[in-house]
Amino acid sequence: MKKALILAWTSWILCIFLNWYLEGGLRPAFQSNSFHIFTMLTLMTSVAAFARIQQEKQQARASTV
C-alpha cells in the first residue's frame, strides 16, 4: 500500500510539471481539467491507502494479543 501511495503522489507531481509545460505556465496548469482529475485520483488513492495501512496495523495488534 505504501508503494501505491508513493506512486499516486509521484504521478500527481509529474502531472503538475507536464501541465506546466503544455499549458505554458503554472496558473493555467492548475486550472486545467487533467490537473483536477489527477488531484481527485491522488486524494482518493491516498485515503484508501491510509485506511488500508491503519487496518493492517489494527490486525497486527489484534494478532499479537
PDB file of C-alpha atoms in Angstrom:
ATOM      1  CA  MET A   1       0.000   0.000   0.000  1.00  0.00           C
ATOM      2  CA  LYS A   2       2.852   2.377   0.687  1.00  0.00           C
ATOM      3  CA  LYS A   3       4.020   1.819  -2.886  1.00  0.00           C
ATOM      4  CA  ALA A   4       0.596   2.818  -4.185  1.00  0.00           C
ATOM      5  CA  LEU A   5       0.737   5.954  -2.078  1.00  0.00           C
ATOM      6  CA  ILE A   6       4.183   6.888  -3.376  1.00  0.00           C
ATOM      7  CA  LEU A   7       3.105   6.176  -6.954  1.00  0.00           C
ATOM      8  CA  ALA A   8      -0.017   8.333  -6.620  1.00  0.00           C
ATOM      9  CA  TRP A   9       1.856  11.353  -5.269  1.00  0.00           C
ATOM     10  CA  THR A  10       4.694  10.948  -7.771  1.00  0.00           C
ATOM     11  CA  SER A  11       2.253  10.860 -10.672  1.00  0.00           C
ATOM     12  CA  TRP A  12       0.497  13.936  -9.265  1.00  0.00           C
ATOM     13  CA  ILE A  13       3.784  15.865  -9.167  1.00  0.00           C
ATOM     14  CA  LEU A  14       4.602  14.727 -12.708  1.00  0.00           C
ATOM     15  CA  CYS A  15       1.141  15.880 -13.785  1.00  0.00           C
ATOM     16  CA  ILE A  16       1.902  19.364 -12.451  1.00  0.00           C
ATOM     17  CA  PHE A  17       5.147  19.578 -14.426  1.00  0.00           C
ATOM     18  CA  LEU A  18       3.569  18.155 -17.573  1.00  0.00           C
ATOM     19  CA  ASN A  19       0.667  20.611 -17.391  1.00  0.00           C
ATOM     20  CA  TRP A  20       3.085  23.444 -16.685  1.00  0.00           C
ATOM     21  CA  TYR A  21       4.981  22.581 -19.855  1.00  0.00           C
ATOM     22  CA  LEU A  22       1.890  22.021 -22.017  1.00  0.00           C
ATOM     23  CA  GLU A  23      -0.202  24.930 -20.762  1.00  0.00           C
ATOM     24  CA  GLY A  24       2.631  27.453 -20.765  1.00  0.00           C
ATOM     25  CA  GLY A  25       2.684  28.455 -17.126  1.00  0.00           C
ATOM     26  CA  LEU A  26       1.784  27.475 -13.611  1.00  0.00           C
ATOM     27  CA  ARG A  27      -1.529  29.323 -13.377  1.00  0.00           C
ATOM     28  CA  PRO A  28      -3.081  27.681 -16.479  1.00  0.00           C
ATOM     29  CA  ALA A  29      -1.657  24.334 -15.389  1.00  0.00           C
ATOM     30  CA  PHE A  30      -3.586  24.467 -12.111  1.00  0.00           C
ATOM     31  CA  GLN A  31      -6.760  25.403 -13.988  1.00  0.00           C
ATOM     32  CA  SER A  32      -6.654  22.513 -16.461  1.00  0.00           C
ATOM     33  CA  ASN A  33      -9.099  19.606 -16.274  1.00  0.00           C
ATOM     34  CA  SER A  34      -6.383  16.960 -16.216  1.00  0.00           C
ATOM     35  CA  PHE A  35      -4.855  18.569 -13.111  1.00  0.00           C
ATOM     36  CA  HIS A  36      -8.189  18.389 -11.309  1.00  0.00           C
ATOM     37  CA  ILE A  37      -8.711  14.766 -12.357  1.00  0.00           C
ATOM     38  CA  PHE A  38      -5.240  13.762 -11.169  1.00  0.00           C
ATOM     39  CA  THR A  39      -5.787  15.650  -7.910  1.00  0.00           C
ATOM     40  CA  MET A  40      -9.005  13.782  -7.199  1.00  0.00           C
ATOM     41  CA  LEU A  41      -7.442  10.421  -8.100  1.00  0.00           C
ATOM     42  CA  THR A  42      -4.448  11.159  -5.885  1.00  0.00           C
ATOM     43  CA  LEU A  43      -6.628  12.112  -2.942  1.00  0.00           C
ATOM     44  CA  MET A  44      -8.857   9.049  -3.322  1.00  0.00           C
ATOM     45  CA  THR A  45      -5.842   6.753  -3.586  1.00  0.00           C
ATOM     46  CA  SER A  46      -4.265   8.397  -0.531  1.00  0.00           C
ATOM     47  CA  VAL A  47      -7.387   7.965   1.586  1.00  0.00           C
ATOM     48  CA  ALA A  48      -7.721   4.327   0.540  1.00  0.00           C
ATOM     49  CA  ALA A  49      -4.039   3.645   1.229  1.00  0.00           C
ATOM     50  CA  PHE A  50      -4.129   5.295   4.659  1.00  0.00           C
ATOM     51  CA  ALA A  51      -7.267   3.336   5.557  1.00  0.00           C
ATOM     52  CA  ARG A  52      -5.627   0.082   4.456  1.00  0.00           C
ATOM     53  CA  ILE A  53      -2.441   0.847   6.401  1.00  0.00           C
ATOM     54  CA  GLN A  54      -4.470   1.591   9.546  1.00  0.00           C
ATOM     55  CA  GLN A  55      -6.436  -1.628   9.084  1.00  0.00           C
ATOM     56  CA  GLU A  56      -3.227  -3.641   8.756  1.00  0.00           C
ATOM     57  CA  LYS A  57      -1.857  -2.033  11.929  1.00  0.00           C
ATOM     58  CA  GLN A  58      -5.027  -2.923  13.843  1.00  0.00           C
ATOM     59  CA  GLN A  59      -4.899  -6.502  12.572  1.00  0.00           C
ATOM     60  CA  ALA A  60      -1.247  -6.767  13.612  1.00  0.00           C
ATOM     61  CA  ARG A  61      -2.111  -5.517  17.113  1.00  0.00           C
ATOM     62  CA  ALA A  62      -5.053  -7.924  17.380  1.00  0.00           C
ATOM     63  CA  SER A  63      -2.941 -10.897  16.319  1.00  0.00           C
ATOM     64  CA  THR A  64      -0.288 -10.191  18.956  1.00  0.00           C
ATOM     65  CA  VAL A  65      -2.834 -10.131  21.812  1.00  0.00           C
TER      66      VAL A  65
END
